[in-house]
Amino acid sequence: MITKNSVEDVAVKLLYLAVTELPQDVKKALQQACREEESEAGKTQLKAILDNMELAEKTRTPMCQDTGVIIFYVKAGGQVKGLDKIEKALRNATVRATKEVPLRPNAVDPFTQKNTGDNTGRFIPFINWEIVPGDTLEITVMPKGGGSENVCALGMLSPGIGVNGLKKFVVDTVINAGAKPCPPNILGVAVGGGADIAMKLAKAALLRPLDQPNPDPNLAKLEKELYEAANSTGIGPMGLGGKFTVLGVKVDYAHRHPASYPVAVAVQCWAARRASARIYPDGKIEYLTHKVV
Amino acid sequence: MAIYKLKTPISEEKVRKLRVNDVIYVTGIMITARDAAHRRALEFHKEGKALPVNLQGLAVFHCGPIVKKDDDKWMVVAAGPTTSTRMDLFEDEFIKNFKVRVVIGKGGMGKKTTNAMKKYGAVYGAFTGGAAVLAAKAIKKVRSVEWYDLGMPEAMWVLEVEDFGPLTVAIDAHGNNLFEDVQKKVEEERLKIYQKLGA
């Protein structure tokens, strides 16, 4: 049985795993960048990132002081019972994790500037719902840091310029961001739909592991092209110069209005934190991004 | 590139030996200061009041740490750097008046600060953004907390550190600024990248 309690416990665990240990694909990409980086300053920064990552794992402390705004992605099987209890469970989990892990309280009222102190507030944690066939419940958490969030960009481009405009917009976003989003970054890029749809898809694209190229060969080619373009800027790790400004680019799209060409770029910092688990109807829990002993 | 281990108080002579791209580790006394502590320190100076700590030869860290109190003893839990450009407003006067020798943060600083570093002898050490655990590990002891009324992140934390780093010297005392060099090169690349993409 999938119960409110089991969902809450799993979500607390996912929050803990996400902030203390990077998923394998991100770890590997950072290690590879450190091996291949040619700029001295860039290499020093990447080494520090790897040392920090290992220490965080060993001491079970958050790898970055900014433990982000909490975003959940829930893939709920249509046959799962008690879906109306899940939101409450995820909010409870967020409050608990804030105390137990601990997480930095990052939910501030935009009018009174008051911090709620427990990472919950209006629409926060934010939950992205997807109803899928089946009887399992898949929960992903993405704690999203503020430094990289501040350089996310949306362009409502001219359809006449098309995909070339998209490419230029991505390069401009990377250059304008410079050192600010703690590079090397991961870029989620999405085009089409509408302003909100493009940004939502761009952010969700960040969840696809770095070692998984786009299943659409044309988009896989575009991802590679954008990856090479971003890295030829020379911004490098922490903006100190070098080959690795991004670790990967993930592209997604929706069909668009004939008059619109929305392009969204979601920027993720090197601390690209995410954790997922699947809960089965018999209560079995499978962790998808982390080894859990 | 060379690696240097510096002990506070750091002399002007030592700091002038450093060049951009060098890597430094700081041992001794480091204080944290963000916008509010910078502003207050300069106000104190204007009014002729002494600061709670003599900053000459010390390192100042742009950081709002998470600190917890266990049995009356402060412990730094996480201490990643904050964006330094916000302190460009104050840093030239800060360096001039208090003779700090190493300014630590992320993202680099501007012309005004670079000029002050050249004139009075100081460097900017870039610490890896987000590397909060690495920073906390090098902080051995909280010696005191001053101006706690500014709040935990904005207060001035006086810390004993051991081999705090690695810090990449990104602005040296000779007017070189690595971040500006990188930005210049990036701008030169921009058009080439557009062309290659057909954009």
Tab-separated table of C-alpha atoms in Angstrom:
chain	number	residue	atom	x	y	z
A	1	MET	CA	0.000	0.000	0.000
A	2	ILE	CA	1.169	3.495	-0.784
A	3	THR	CA	0.360	5.457	2.352
A	4	LYS	CA	0.662	9.105	3.291
A	5	ASN	CA	3.336	8.133	5.828
A	6	SER	CA	5.423	6.152	3.378
A	7	VAL	CA	5.305	9.004	0.854
A	8	GLU	CA	6.388	11.470	3.566
A	9	ASP	CA	9.286	9.260	4.692
A	10	VAL	CA	10.460	8.671	1.138
A	11	ALA	CA	10.303	12.402	0.362
A	12	VAL	CA	12.379	13.272	3.478
A	13	LYS	CA	14.937	10.688	2.380
A	14	LEU	CA	14.965	12.077	-1.167
A	15	LEU	CA	15.571	15.614	0.118
A	16	TYR	CA	18.441	14.360	2.261
A	17	LEU	CA	19.957	12.353	-0.606
A	18	ALA	CA	19.563	15.220	-3.070
A	19	VAL	CA	21.370	17.867	-0.997
A	20	THR	CA	24.185	15.646	0.275
A	21	GLU	CA	25.073	13.552	-2.779
A	22	LEU	CA	25.020	14.314	-6.496
A	23	PRO	CA	23.568	11.730	-8.889
A	24	GLN	CA	26.149	9.486	-10.627
A	25	ASP	CA	25.833	11.186	-14.020
A	26	VAL	CA	26.625	14.637	-12.569
A	27	LYS	CA	29.516	13.261	-10.509
A	28	LYS	CA	30.996	11.595	-13.582
A	29	ALA	CA	30.628	14.731	-15.679
A	30	LEU	CA	32.392	16.839	-13.010
A	31	GLN	CA	35.204	14.270	-12.712
A	32	GLN	CA	35.644	14.214	-16.459
A	33	ALA	CA	35.681	18.021	-16.602
A	34	CYS	CA	38.371	18.091	-13.899
A	35	ARG	CA	40.512	15.628	-15.853
A	36	GLU	CA	40.135	17.487	-19.143
A	37	GLU	CA	40.138	21.138	-18.025
A	38	GLU	CA	43.215	22.907	-19.344
A	39	SER	CA	42.970	26.243	-17.533
A	40	GLU	CA	44.810	26.207	-14.229
A	41	ALA	CA	42.274	28.360	-12.443
A	42	GLY	CA	39.455	26.258	-13.865
A	43	LYS	CA	41.092	23.046	-12.733
A	44	THR	CA	41.617	24.416	-9.214
A	45	GLN	CA	37.904	25.233	-9.009
A	46	LEU	CA	36.837	21.808	-10.306
A	47	LYS	CA	39.127	20.059	-7.847
A	48	ALA	CA	37.598	22.083	-5.022
A	49	ILE	CA	34.123	21.132	-6.249
A	50	LEU	CA	35.056	17.422	-6.207
A	51	ASP	CA	36.673	17.689	-2.754
A	52	ASN	CA	33.604	19.498	-1.458
A	53	MET	CA	31.329	16.846	-2.989
A	54	GLU	CA	33.235	14.012	-1.298
A	55	LEU	CA	33.299	15.802	2.048
A	56	ALA	CA	29.551	16.460	1.890
A	57	GLU	CA	28.890	12.786	1.242
A	58	LYS	CA	31.213	11.673	4.013
A	59	THR	CA	29.992	14.111	6.639
A	60	ARG	CA	26.369	13.880	5.466
A	61	THR	CA	26.017	17.624	5.221
A	62	PRO	CA	24.511	19.700	2.409
A	63	MET	CA	27.087	20.266	-0.347
A	64	CYS	CA	26.042	23.925	-0.707
A	65	GLN	CA	24.718	26.373	1.859
A	66	ASP	CA	21.911	27.254	-0.557
A	67	THR	CA	19.699	24.180	-0.386
A	68	GLY	CA	17.332	25.821	-2.832
A	69	VAL	CA	13.634	26.186	-3.316
A	70	ILE	CA	12.004	22.765	-3.170
A	71	ILE	CA	10.389	21.501	-6.364
A	72	PHE	CA	8.762	18.088	-6.703
A	73	TYR	CA	7.899	16.178	-9.856
A	74	VAL	CA	5.311	13.490	-9.241
A	75	LYS	CA	4.441	10.798	-11.775
A	76	ALA	CA	1.341	9.198	-10.362
A	77	GLY	CA	-0.081	5.993	-11.755
A	78	GLY	CA	-3.789	6.400	-12.467
A	79	GLN	CA	-4.558	3.418	-10.244
A	80	VAL	CA	-2.737	4.765	-7.168
A	81	LYS	CA	-5.161	5.336	-4.304
A	82	GLY	CA	-5.093	8.371	-2.032
A	83	LEU	CA	-3.582	10.840	-4.528
A	84	ASP	CA	-5.342	13.643	-2.645
A	85	LYS	CA	-3.069	12.973	0.385
A	86	ILE	CA	0.204	13.304	-1.454
A	87	GLU	CA	0.496	17.076	-1.474
A	88	LYS	CA	0.139	17.168	2.306
A	89	ALA	CA	2.741	14.405	2.644
A	90	LEU	CA	5.241	16.325	0.495
A	91	ARG	CA	4.688	19.539	2.486
A	92	ASN	CA	5.192	17.661	5.751
A	93	ALA	CA	8.332	16.074	4.343
A	94	THR	CA	9.713	19.494	3.433
A	95	VAL	CA	9.129	20.834	6.952
A	96	ARG	CA	10.728	17.748	8.483
A	97	ALA	CA	13.740	17.762	6.157
A	98	THR	CA	14.324	21.447	6.876
A	99	LYS	CA	14.844	20.513	10.538
A	100	GLU	CA	16.377	17.071	10.186
A	101	VAL	CA	18.884	17.443	7.336
A	102	PRO	CA	18.982	20.532	7.911
A	103	LEU	CA	18.010	22.671	4.914
A	104	ARG	CA	18.348	26.446	4.811
A	105	PRO	CA	14.899	28.055	5.068
A	106	ASN	CA	14.386	29.605	1.632
A	107	ALA	CA	10.690	30.485	1.400
A	108	VAL	CA	10.192	34.245	1.649
A	109	ASP	CA	6.936	36.203	1.272
A	110	PRO	CA	7.577	38.543	-1.677
A	111	PHE	CA	5.571	41.389	-0.091
A	112	THR	CA	6.449	41.267	3.591
A	113	GLN	CA	9.928	39.714	3.013
A	114	LYS	CA	9.191	37.374	5.920
A	115	ASN	CA	10.860	33.969	5.771
A	116	THR	CA	8.466	31.202	6.836
A	117	GLY	CA	11.408	29.314	8.323
A	118	ASP	CA	10.375	25.861	7.116
A	119	ASN	CA	10.651	26.000	3.296
A	120	THR	CA	6.899	25.938	2.822
A	121	GLY	CA	4.630	28.753	1.712
A	122	ARG	CA	2.162	29.659	-0.997
A	123	PHE	CA	2.815	27.214	-3.906
A	124	ILE	CA	6.065	26.170	-2.225
A	125	PRO	CA	7.178	23.396	-2.320
A	126	PHE	CA	5.979	23.448	-5.911
A	127	ILE	CA	4.555	20.175	-7.183
A	128	ASN	CA	4.524	19.266	-10.877
A	129	TRP	CA	1.919	16.556	-11.444
A	130	GLU	CA	1.804	14.015	-14.220
A	131	ILE	CA	-0.798	11.244	-14.315
A	132	VAL	CA	0.523	8.150	-16.062
A	133	PRO	CA	-0.815	4.622	-16.627
A	134	GLY	CA	-0.040	2.113	-13.888
A	135	ASP	CA	-0.098	1.650	-10.144
A	136	THR	CA	3.244	3.095	-9.007
A	137	LEU	CA	4.142	6.511	-7.680
A	138	GLU	CA	7.376	8.146	-8.815
A	139	ILE	CA	8.640	11.124	-6.833
A	140	THR	CA	11.520	13.347	-7.870
A	141	VAL	CA	12.829	16.273	-5.887
A	142	MET	CA	14.873	19.114	-7.368
A	143	PRO	CA	16.174	21.601	-4.771
A	144	LYS	CA	16.895	24.601	-7.011
A	145	GLY	CA	19.569	27.109	-6.009
A	146	GLY	CA	19.004	30.845	-6.322
A	147	GLY	CA	22.237	31.892	-8.028
A	148	SER	CA	21.535	29.852	-11.140
A	149	GLU	CA	17.810	30.601	-11.032
A	150	ASN	CA	18.549	34.333	-11.276
A	151	VAL	CA	20.034	33.953	-14.764
A	152	CYS	CA	17.271	31.808	-16.285
A	153	ALA	CA	15.894	33.573	-19.341
A	154	LEU	CA	12.809	33.614	-21.519
A	155	GLY	CA	12.838	35.049	-25.032
A	156	MET	CA	9.713	35.585	-27.074
A	157	LEU	CA	11.534	35.477	-30.407
A	158	SER	CA	10.341	36.111	-33.940
A	159	PRO	CA	9.179	32.930	-35.624
A	160	GLY	CA	10.820	34.214	-38.812
A	161	ILE	CA	14.276	33.874	-37.256
A	162	GLY	CA	13.524	30.385	-36.033
A	163	VAL	CA	16.092	27.989	-34.673
A	164	ASN	CA	19.027	30.315	-35.398
A	165	GLY	CA	17.426	32.791	-33.032
A	166	LEU	CA	17.185	30.049	-30.426
A	167	LYS	CA	20.898	29.288	-30.734
A	168	LYS	CA	21.870	32.951	-30.409
A	169	PHE	CA	19.551	33.379	-27.427
A	170	VAL	CA	21.162	30.426	-25.627
A	171	VAL	CA	24.687	31.765	-26.252
A	172	ASP	CA	23.665	35.257	-25.080
A	173	THR	CA	22.107	33.809	-21.933
A	174	VAL	CA	25.315	31.933	-21.106
A	175	ILE	CA	27.533	34.971	-21.756
A	176	ASN	CA	25.309	37.349	-19.785
A	177	ALA	CA	25.276	34.905	-16.881
A	178	GLY	CA	29.086	34.695	-16.780
A	179	ALA	CA	30.359	33.602	-13.376
A	180	LYS	CA	27.052	34.216	-11.601
A	181	PRO	CA	25.366	30.785	-11.832
A	182	CYS	CA	28.430	28.888	-10.428
A	183	PRO	CA	29.569	27.211	-13.665
A	184	PRO	CA	30.028	24.555	-14.954
A	185	ASN	CA	26.266	24.607	-15.479
A	186	ILE	CA	23.627	22.393	-17.016
A	187	LEU	CA	21.252	24.114	-19.430
A	188	GLY	CA	17.660	23.086	-19.989
A	189	VAL	CA	16.445	24.631	-23.237
A	190	ALA	CA	12.875	24.448	-24.485
A	191	VAL	CA	11.065	26.031	-27.380
A	192	GLY	CA	7.383	26.385	-28.215
A	193	GLY	CA	4.115	26.026	-26.327
A	194	GLY	CA	3.920	29.439	-24.705
A	195	ALA	CA	5.928	31.442	-22.188
A	196	ASP	CA	4.986	29.249	-19.223
A	197	ILE	CA	5.114	25.956	-21.124
A	198	ALA	CA	8.579	26.633	-22.536
A	199	MET	CA	10.039	27.419	-19.096
A	200	LYS	CA	8.370	24.430	-17.476
A	201	LEU	CA	9.749	22.093	-20.142
A	202	ALA	CA	13.194	23.704	-19.918
A	203	LYS	CA	13.352	23.114	-16.187
A	204	ALA	CA	12.032	19.565	-16.433
A	205	ALA	CA	14.665	18.864	-19.122
A	206	LEU	CA	17.290	19.328	-16.364
A	207	LEU	CA	16.059	16.056	-14.878
A	208	ARG	CA	17.269	13.974	-17.827
A	209	PRO	CA	20.641	12.386	-16.856
A	210	LEU	CA	23.692	13.915	-18.536
A	211	ASP	CA	24.706	10.573	-20.042
A	212	GLN	CA	21.342	10.202	-21.780
A	213	PRO	CA	21.338	12.005	-25.115
A	214	ASN	CA	18.064	13.178	-26.599
A	215	PRO	CA	16.137	10.242	-28.156
A	216	ASP	CA	15.350	12.475	-31.151
A	217	PRO	CA	18.529	12.463	-33.300
A	218	ASN	CA	17.950	16.020	-34.540
A	219	LEU	CA	17.586	17.329	-31.028
A	220	ALA	CA	20.591	15.274	-29.905
A	221	LYS	CA	22.564	17.082	-32.610
A	222	LEU	CA	21.251	20.462	-31.437
A	223	GLU	CA	22.192	19.613	-27.844
A	224	LYS	CA	25.729	18.820	-28.920
A	225	GLU	CA	25.969	21.998	-30.985
A	226	LEU	CA	24.752	24.166	-28.085
A	227	TYR	CA	27.076	22.355	-25.663
A	228	GLU	CA	30.071	23.114	-27.860
A	229	ALA	CA	28.958	26.712	-28.400
A	230	ALA	CA	28.513	27.343	-24.650
A	231	ASN	CA	31.915	25.849	-23.910
A	232	SER	CA	33.665	27.838	-26.603
A	233	THR	CA	32.747	31.044	-24.714
A	234	GLY	CA	35.725	30.304	-22.439
A	235	ILE	CA	33.888	31.466	-19.272
A	236	GLY	CA	35.016	28.280	-17.567
A	237	PRO	CA	34.561	26.926	-14.027
A	238	MET	CA	33.378	29.707	-11.696
A	239	GLY	CA	33.995	32.229	-14.474
A	240	LEU	CA	37.769	32.038	-14.091
A	241	GLY	CA	38.313	30.869	-17.663
A	242	GLY	CA	38.457	27.414	-19.192
A	243	LYS	CA	36.902	24.763	-21.388
A	244	PHE	CA	34.028	23.790	-19.140
A	245	THR	CA	31.285	26.381	-18.855
A	246	VAL	CA	28.556	23.739	-19.151
A	247	LEU	CA	28.413	20.020	-18.396
A	248	GLY	CA	25.476	19.408	-20.680
A	249	VAL	CA	22.549	20.886	-22.593
A	250	LYS	CA	19.113	19.265	-22.606
A	251	VAL	CA	16.538	20.296	-25.192
A	252	ASP	CA	12.785	19.804	-25.270
A	253	TYR	CA	9.949	21.373	-27.238
A	254	ALA	CA	6.215	21.784	-27.660
A	255	HIS	CA	4.306	22.802	-30.763
A	256	ARG	CA	3.928	26.548	-30.974
A	257	HIS	CA	1.428	29.202	-31.978
A	258	PRO	CA	2.126	30.362	-35.572
A	259	ALA	CA	2.893	33.860	-34.273
A	260	SER	CA	5.099	32.836	-31.301
A	261	TYR	CA	8.543	31.403	-30.841
A	262	PRO	CA	9.102	31.196	-27.071
A	263	VAL	CA	12.557	30.024	-26.029
A	264	ALA	CA	13.313	29.266	-22.391
A	265	VAL	CA	16.710	28.599	-20.864
A	266	ALA	CA	16.748	27.059	-17.382
A	267	VAL	CA	20.184	27.262	-15.793
A	268	GLN	CA	21.375	24.775	-13.178
A	269	CYS	CA	24.561	25.193	-11.089
A	270	TRP	CA	27.294	22.548	-10.726
A	271	ALA	CA	25.424	21.389	-7.615
A	272	ALA	CA	22.771	19.906	-9.911
A	273	ARG	CA	20.779	18.243	-7.200
A	274	ARG	CA	17.968	15.794	-7.867
A	275	ALA	CA	16.761	12.510	-6.380
A	276	SER	CA	14.014	10.099	-7.424
A	277	ALA	CA	12.250	7.057	-6.013
A	278	ARG	CA	9.418	4.802	-7.139
A	279	ILE	CA	6.915	3.396	-4.667
A	280	TYR	CA	5.144	0.189	-5.634
A	281	PRO	CA	1.634	-0.881	-4.576
A	282	ASP	CA	3.075	-3.458	-2.158
A	283	GLY	CA	5.024	-0.693	-0.419
A	284	LYS	CA	8.371	-1.585	-1.966
A	285	ILE	CA	10.593	1.447	-2.547
A	286	GLU	CA	13.096	1.698	-5.365
A	287	TYR	CA	15.583	4.583	-5.338
A	288	LEU	CA	16.354	5.572	-8.910
A	289	THR	CA	19.162	8.125	-8.674
A	290	HIS	CA	21.077	7.124	-5.540
A	291	LYS	CA	22.383	3.933	-3.987
A	292	VAL	CA	20.592	3.427	-0.706
A	293	VAL	CA	21.855	0.810	1.712
B	1	MET	CA	51.199	29.651	-11.222
B	2	ALA	CA	52.495	29.161	-7.712
B	3	ILE	CA	50.953	27.935	-4.489
B	4	TYR	CA	51.383	30.050	-1.344
B	5	LYS	CA	50.431	29.445	2.248
B	6	LEU	CA	49.811	32.739	4.011
B	7	LYS	CA	49.638	33.376	7.756
B	8	THR	CA	47.852	36.390	9.188
B	9	PRO	CA	48.770	39.138	9.791
B	10	ILE	CA	49.858	39.214	6.146
B	11	SER	CA	52.344	41.912	5.165
B	12	GLU	CA	51.967	44.194	2.172
B	13	GLU	CA	55.271	42.878	0.855
B	14	LYS	CA	53.994	39.273	0.843
B	15	VAL	CA	50.769	40.198	-0.860
B	16	ARG	CA	52.591	42.073	-3.611
B	17	LYS	CA	54.439	38.880	-4.524
B	18	LEU	CA	51.181	37.227	-5.585
B	19	ARG	CA	50.034	37.192	-9.197
B	20	VAL	CA	46.706	36.307	-10.804
B	21	ASN	CA	46.270	32.540	-11.215
B	22	ASP	CA	48.356	31.810	-8.102
B	23	VAL	CA	46.647	29.627	-5.530
B	24	ILE	CA	46.682	30.660	-1.861
B	25	TYR	CA	45.672	29.074	1.438
B	26	VAL	CA	45.109	31.316	4.430
B	27	THR	CA	45.849	30.372	8.030
B	28	GLY	CA	45.080	32.619	10.988
B	29	ILE	CA	42.262	35.117	11.478
B	30	MET	CA	39.549	35.719	8.913
B	31	ILE	CA	36.463	37.835	9.380
B	32	THR	CA	33.187	37.573	7.489
B	33	ALA	CA	31.559	40.732	6.181
B	34	ARG	CA	28.702	41.277	3.798
B	35	ASP	CA	26.975	44.525	2.811
B	36	ALA	CA	25.820	45.554	6.293
B	37	ALA	CA	29.114	44.875	8.096
B	38	HIS	CA	31.043	46.762	5.408
B	39	ARG	CA	28.732	49.731	5.771
B	40	ARG	CA	28.957	49.746	9.561
B	41	ALA	CA	32.741	49.400	9.568
B	42	LEU	CA	33.030	52.451	7.312
B	43	GLU	CA	30.598	54.388	9.528
B	44	PHE	CA	32.733	53.532	12.575
B	45	HIS	CA	35.795	54.785	10.752
B	46	LYS	CA	34.080	58.036	9.796
B	47	GLU	CA	33.064	58.616	13.399
B	48	GLY	CA	36.559	57.813	14.620
B	49	LYS	CA	35.407	54.725	16.530
B	50	ALA	CA	37.645	51.668	16.709
B	51	LEU	CA	36.426	48.427	15.145
B	52	PRO	CA	35.909	45.466	17.502
B	53	VAL	CA	38.876	43.785	15.792
B	54	ASN	CA	41.990	45.293	14.239
B	55	LEU	CA	41.750	44.137	10.621
B	56	GLN	CA	45.259	45.021	9.510
B	57	GLY	CA	46.792	42.095	7.602
B	58	LEU	CA	43.699	39.916	7.939
B	59	ALA	CA	41.436	38.232	5.389
B	60	VAL	CA	37.839	39.310	4.865
B	61	PHE	CA	35.374	36.736	3.557
B	62	HIS	CA	32.171	37.696	1.720
B	63	CYS	CA	30.014	35.109	3.389
B	64	GLY	CA	26.831	34.694	5.399
B	65	PRO	CA	27.570	31.523	7.312
B	66	ILE	CA	25.174	29.084	8.938
B	67	VAL	CA	26.394	28.910	12.532
B	68	LYS	CA	24.951	26.867	15.367
B	69	LYS	CA	25.471	27.086	19.095
B	70	ASP	CA	26.297	23.861	20.949
B	71	ASP	CA	26.773	24.164	24.727
B	72	ASP	CA	27.531	27.878	24.450
B	73	LYS	CA	30.074	27.249	21.687
B	74	TRP	CA	29.544	28.515	18.154
B	75	MET	CA	30.135	26.063	15.301
B	76	VAL	CA	30.213	26.956	11.621
B	77	VAL	CA	28.050	24.470	9.713
B	78	ALA	CA	28.256	25.905	6.191
B	79	ALA	CA	30.154	28.886	4.888
B	80	GLY	CA	30.080	29.268	1.114
B	81	PRO	CA	31.014	32.577	-0.496
B	82	THR	CA	28.451	35.147	-1.592
B	83	THR	CA	28.594	37.317	-4.733
B	84	SER	CA	31.337	39.883	-4.220
B	85	THR	CA	30.216	42.551	-6.695
B	86	ARG	CA	27.732	43.873	-4.115
B	87	MET	CA	30.676	44.869	-1.924
B	88	ASP	CA	32.275	46.924	-4.725
B	89	LEU	CA	30.387	49.836	-3.164
B	90	PHE	CA	32.543	49.716	-0.041
B	91	GLU	CA	35.636	47.660	-0.690
B	92	ASP	CA	38.028	50.380	-1.870
B	93	GLU	CA	37.464	52.417	1.304
B	94	PHE	CA	37.538	49.235	3.372
B	95	ILE	CA	40.960	48.243	2.026
B	96	LYS	CA	42.293	51.778	2.355
B	97	ASN	CA	41.152	52.310	5.935
B	98	PHE	CA	41.606	48.883	7.493
B	99	LYS	CA	44.519	47.401	5.495
B	100	VAL	CA	42.983	43.983	4.962
B	101	ARG	CA	45.244	42.026	2.622
B	102	VAL	CA	43.026	39.276	1.233
B	103	VAL	CA	39.415	39.694	0.119
B	104	ILE	CA	37.621	36.386	-0.447
B	105	GLY	CA	34.401	35.757	-2.338
B	106	LYS	CA	32.944	34.571	-5.610
B	107	GLY	CA	32.340	36.140	-8.997
B	108	GLY	CA	35.083	38.771	-8.867
B	109	MET	CA	35.051	42.547	-8.292
B	110	GLY	CA	35.228	45.704	-10.399
B	111	LYS	CA	37.618	48.469	-11.387
B	112	LYS	CA	37.334	50.548	-8.204
B	113	THR	CA	38.299	47.609	-6.005
B	114	THR	CA	41.048	46.517	-8.404
B	115	ASN	CA	42.570	50.011	-8.235
B	116	ALA	CA	42.433	50.058	-4.430
B	117	MET	CA	44.111	46.650	-4.290
B	118	LYS	CA	46.901	47.952	-6.475
B	119	LYS	CA	47.304	51.171	-4.500
B	120	TYR	CA	47.166	49.790	-0.956
B	121	GLY	CA	48.338	46.190	-1.480
B	122	ALA	CA	45.627	43.539	-1.349
B	123	VAL	CA	44.432	40.606	-3.453
B	124	TYR	CA	41.087	39.020	-4.262
B	125	GLY	CA	40.927	35.261	-3.707
B	126	ALA	CA	38.157	33.449	-5.563
B	127	PHE	CA	36.640	30.676	-3.508
B	128	THR	CA	34.522	28.043	-5.248
B	129	GLY	CA	30.858	29.006	-5.187
B	130	GLY	CA	28.760	26.576	-3.190
B	131	ALA	CA	31.735	24.739	-1.697
B	132	ALA	CA	30.308	25.267	1.763
B	133	VAL	CA	31.558	22.063	3.366
B	134	LEU	CA	35.117	22.624	2.205
B	135	ALA	CA	35.007	26.110	3.711
B	136	ALA	CA	33.487	24.952	6.995
B	137	LYS	CA	36.173	22.260	7.341
B	138	ALA	CA	38.956	24.863	7.251
B	139	ILE	CA	37.262	26.982	9.920
B	140	LYS	CA	38.659	25.659	13.174
B	141	LYS	CA	37.091	27.977	15.690
B	142	VAL	CA	34.732	30.904	16.091
B	143	ARG	CA	36.748	33.408	18.085
B	144	SER	CA	33.890	35.864	18.475
B	145	VAL	CA	30.859	37.308	16.798
B	146	GLU	CA	30.560	41.096	16.508
B	147	TRP	CA	27.517	43.137	15.476
B	148	TYR	CA	25.179	40.197	15.898
B	149	ASP	CA	22.313	42.703	15.816
B	150	LEU	CA	22.792	42.687	12.022
B	151	GLY	CA	21.565	39.086	11.943
B	152	MET	CA	23.451	35.820	11.582
B	153	PRO	CA	24.448	36.178	7.915
B	154	GLU	CA	25.337	39.886	8.130
B	155	ALA	CA	27.200	39.856	11.445
B	156	MET	CA	30.987	40.009	11.591
B	157	TRP	CA	32.224	36.529	12.479
B	158	VAL	CA	35.810	36.404	13.672
B	159	LEU	CA	37.124	33.003	12.677
B	160	GLU	CA	40.293	31.001	13.190
B	161	VAL	CA	41.101	29.222	9.942
B	162	GLU	CA	43.666	26.691	8.855
B	163	ASP	CA	44.657	26.395	5.204
B	164	PHE	CA	41.488	28.099	4.072
B	165	GLY	CA	41.302	27.524	0.332
B	166	PRO	CA	42.093	26.856	-2.407
B	167	LEU	CA	41.715	30.510	-3.364
B	168	THR	CA	42.584	31.490	-6.909
B	169	VAL	CA	44.163	34.941	-6.952
B	170	ALA	CA	41.780	36.616	-9.410
B	171	ILE	CA	42.779	40.229	-8.700
B	172	ASP	CA	46.373	40.928	-7.712
B	173	ALA	CA	48.080	43.993	-6.246
B	174	HIS	CA	49.395	44.986	-9.672
B	175	GLY	CA	46.123	45.848	-11.368
B	176	ASN	CA	45.509	42.466	-13.007
B	177	ASN	CA	41.946	41.169	-12.922
B	178	LEU	CA	41.373	37.613	-14.130
B	179	PHE	CA	37.591	37.972	-14.338
B	180	GLU	CA	37.932	41.059	-16.543
B	181	ASP	CA	40.451	39.249	-18.756
B	182	VAL	CA	38.063	36.326	-19.144
B	183	GLN	CA	35.134	38.658	-19.913
B	184	LYS	CA	37.172	40.428	-22.583
B	185	LYS	CA	38.075	37.135	-24.223
B	186	VAL	CA	34.462	35.944	-24.029
B	187	GLU	CA	33.302	39.100	-25.827
B	188	GLU	CA	35.875	38.453	-28.538
B	189	GLU	CA	34.477	34.939	-28.965
B	190	ARG	CA	30.833	35.989	-29.137
B	191	LEU	CA	30.705	36.888	-32.840
B	192	LYS	CA	32.775	33.868	-33.814
B	193	ILE	CA	30.291	31.619	-32.006
B	194	TYR	CA	27.313	33.309	-33.721
B	195	GLN	CA	28.995	32.747	-37.068
B	196	LYS	CA	29.709	29.113	-36.396
B	197	LEU	CA	26.088	28.539	-35.402
B	198	GLY	CA	24.840	30.431	-38.436
B	199	ALA	CA	22.989	32.708	-36.000
